[in-house]
Structures are given as C-alpha cells and as structure tokens.
PDB file of C-alpha atoms in Angstrom:
ATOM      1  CA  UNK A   1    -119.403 -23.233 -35.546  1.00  0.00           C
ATOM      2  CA  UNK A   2    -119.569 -21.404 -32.153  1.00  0.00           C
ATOM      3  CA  UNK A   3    -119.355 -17.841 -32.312  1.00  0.00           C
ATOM      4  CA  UNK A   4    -116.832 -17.388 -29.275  1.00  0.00           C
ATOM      5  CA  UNK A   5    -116.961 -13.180 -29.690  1.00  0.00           C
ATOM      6  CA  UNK A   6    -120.840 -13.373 -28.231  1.00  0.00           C
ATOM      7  CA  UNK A   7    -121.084 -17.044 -27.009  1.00  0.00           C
ATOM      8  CA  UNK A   8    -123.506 -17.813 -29.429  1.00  0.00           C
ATOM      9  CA  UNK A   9    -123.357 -21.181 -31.222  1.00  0.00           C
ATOM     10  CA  UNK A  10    -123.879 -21.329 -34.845  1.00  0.00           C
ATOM     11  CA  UNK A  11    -128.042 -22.340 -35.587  1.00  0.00           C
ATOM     12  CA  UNK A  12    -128.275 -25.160 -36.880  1.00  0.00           C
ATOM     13  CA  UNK A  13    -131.131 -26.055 -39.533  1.00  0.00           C
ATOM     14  CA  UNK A  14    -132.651 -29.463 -40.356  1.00  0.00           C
ATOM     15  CA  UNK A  15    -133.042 -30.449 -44.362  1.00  0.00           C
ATOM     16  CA  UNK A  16    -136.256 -28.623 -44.402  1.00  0.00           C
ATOM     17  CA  UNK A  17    -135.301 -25.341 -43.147  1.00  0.00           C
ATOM     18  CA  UNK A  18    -132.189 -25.705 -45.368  1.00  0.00           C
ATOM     19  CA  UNK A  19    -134.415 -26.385 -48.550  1.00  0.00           C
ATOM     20  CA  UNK A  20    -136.283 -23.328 -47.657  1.00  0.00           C
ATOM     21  CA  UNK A  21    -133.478 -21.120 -46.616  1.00  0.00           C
ATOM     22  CA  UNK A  22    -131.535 -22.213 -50.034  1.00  0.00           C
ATOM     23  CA  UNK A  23    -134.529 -21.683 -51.930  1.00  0.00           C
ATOM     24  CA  UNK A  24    -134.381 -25.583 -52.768  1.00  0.00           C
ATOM     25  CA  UNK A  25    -136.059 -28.802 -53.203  1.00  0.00           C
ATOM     26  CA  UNK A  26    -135.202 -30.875 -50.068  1.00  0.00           C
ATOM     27  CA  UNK A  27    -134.585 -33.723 -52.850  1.00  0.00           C
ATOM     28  CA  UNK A  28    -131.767 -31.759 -54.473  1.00  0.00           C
ATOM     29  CA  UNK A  29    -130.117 -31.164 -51.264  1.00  0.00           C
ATOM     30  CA  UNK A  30    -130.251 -35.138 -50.064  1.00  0.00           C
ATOM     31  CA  UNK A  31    -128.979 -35.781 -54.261  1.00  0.00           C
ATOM     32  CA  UNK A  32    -126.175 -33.822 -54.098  1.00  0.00           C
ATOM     33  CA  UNK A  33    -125.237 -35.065 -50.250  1.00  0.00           C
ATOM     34  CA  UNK A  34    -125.287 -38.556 -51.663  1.00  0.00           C
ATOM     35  CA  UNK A  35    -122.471 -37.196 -54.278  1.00  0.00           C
ATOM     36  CA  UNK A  36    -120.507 -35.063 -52.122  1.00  0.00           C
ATOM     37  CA  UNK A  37    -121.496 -31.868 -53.575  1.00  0.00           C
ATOM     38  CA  UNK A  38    -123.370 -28.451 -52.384  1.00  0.00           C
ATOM     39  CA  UNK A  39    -122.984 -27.381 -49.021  1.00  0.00           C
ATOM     40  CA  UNK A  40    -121.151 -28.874 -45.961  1.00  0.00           C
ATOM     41  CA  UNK A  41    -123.172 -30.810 -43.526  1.00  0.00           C
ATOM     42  CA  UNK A  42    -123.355 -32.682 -40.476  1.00  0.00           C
ATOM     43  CA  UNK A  43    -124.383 -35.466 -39.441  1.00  0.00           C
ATOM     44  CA  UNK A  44    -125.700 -36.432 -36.054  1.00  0.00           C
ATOM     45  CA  UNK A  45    -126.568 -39.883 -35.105  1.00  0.00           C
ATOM     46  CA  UNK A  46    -129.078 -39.988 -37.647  1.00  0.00           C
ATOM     47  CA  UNK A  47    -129.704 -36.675 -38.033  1.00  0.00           C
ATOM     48  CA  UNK A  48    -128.679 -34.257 -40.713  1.00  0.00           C
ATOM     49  CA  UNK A  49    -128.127 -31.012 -39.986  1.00  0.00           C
ATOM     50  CA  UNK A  50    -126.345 -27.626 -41.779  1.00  0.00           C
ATOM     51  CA  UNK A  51    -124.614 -25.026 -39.458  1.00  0.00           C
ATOM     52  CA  UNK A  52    -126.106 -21.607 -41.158  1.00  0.00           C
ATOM     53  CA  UNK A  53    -122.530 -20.213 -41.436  1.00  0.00           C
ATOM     54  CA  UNK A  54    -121.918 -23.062 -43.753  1.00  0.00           C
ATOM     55  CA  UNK A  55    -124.507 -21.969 -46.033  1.00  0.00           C
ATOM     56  CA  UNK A  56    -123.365 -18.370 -46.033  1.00  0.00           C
ATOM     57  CA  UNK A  57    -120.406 -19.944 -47.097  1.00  0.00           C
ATOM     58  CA  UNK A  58    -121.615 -22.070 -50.136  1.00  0.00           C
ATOM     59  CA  UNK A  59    -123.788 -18.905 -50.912  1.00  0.00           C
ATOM     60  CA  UNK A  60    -120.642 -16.895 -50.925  1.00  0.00           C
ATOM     61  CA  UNK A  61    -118.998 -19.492 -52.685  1.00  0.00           C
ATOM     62  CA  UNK A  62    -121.584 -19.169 -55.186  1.00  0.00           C
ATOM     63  CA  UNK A  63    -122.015 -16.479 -56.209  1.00  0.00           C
ATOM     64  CA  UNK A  64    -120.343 -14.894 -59.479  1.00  0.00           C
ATOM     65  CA  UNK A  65    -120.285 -11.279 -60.294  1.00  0.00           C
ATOM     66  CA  UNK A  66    -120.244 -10.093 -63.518  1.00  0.00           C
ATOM     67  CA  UNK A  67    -117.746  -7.345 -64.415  1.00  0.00           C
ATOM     68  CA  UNK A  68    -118.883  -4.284 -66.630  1.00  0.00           C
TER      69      UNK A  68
END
C-alpha cells in the first residue's frame, strides 16, 4: 500500500468514492463486505476505507477477455 519507488502512499477512498470509482451502488459494496466478497478493504477504527491499488486489482481480477 505505500509506493516505496516515489514515497507515495497508496490513496485511500471512503465507500462513497469507491461506489463512484467502481461505478456502484454504495449498498452493493457494504452487501458484499458483509459476505466477504468484492474487493479488499480496510477497516479503521470505524472507518472503512479501500486502498485504490486494491481496486485496480479486483478490476483486473475482473475482467474477462473474450478470445476471437
């Protein structure tokens, strides 16, 4: 999560700006945390919180090409 080659940490987004980033209701993001699916998160005291190279990741993960 911390990008050590420019000393940049990894952003991380709150629900909402995952939702829109995901191109998601924020209600399918909090279902599928309650049954341990879609992306990795973290959680902070209370907070919830997604580290943006996770969700390249699950987009990655994802993503299925068709072959011609």
């Amino acid at each position: 999560m911390y990008d050590t080659a420019n000393n940049n940490p990894d952003p991380l987004l709150s629900p909402e700006e995952t939702a829109r980033y995901l191109n998601r209701d924020i209600r399918t993001l909090a279902n599928d945390r309650s049954k341990g699916e879609g992306p990795d998160f973290i959680k902070l005291g209370g907070l919830i919180r997604y580290a943006k190279s996770s969700l390249d990741k699950h987009i990655a993960d994802s993503t299925i090409i068709l072959k011609k």
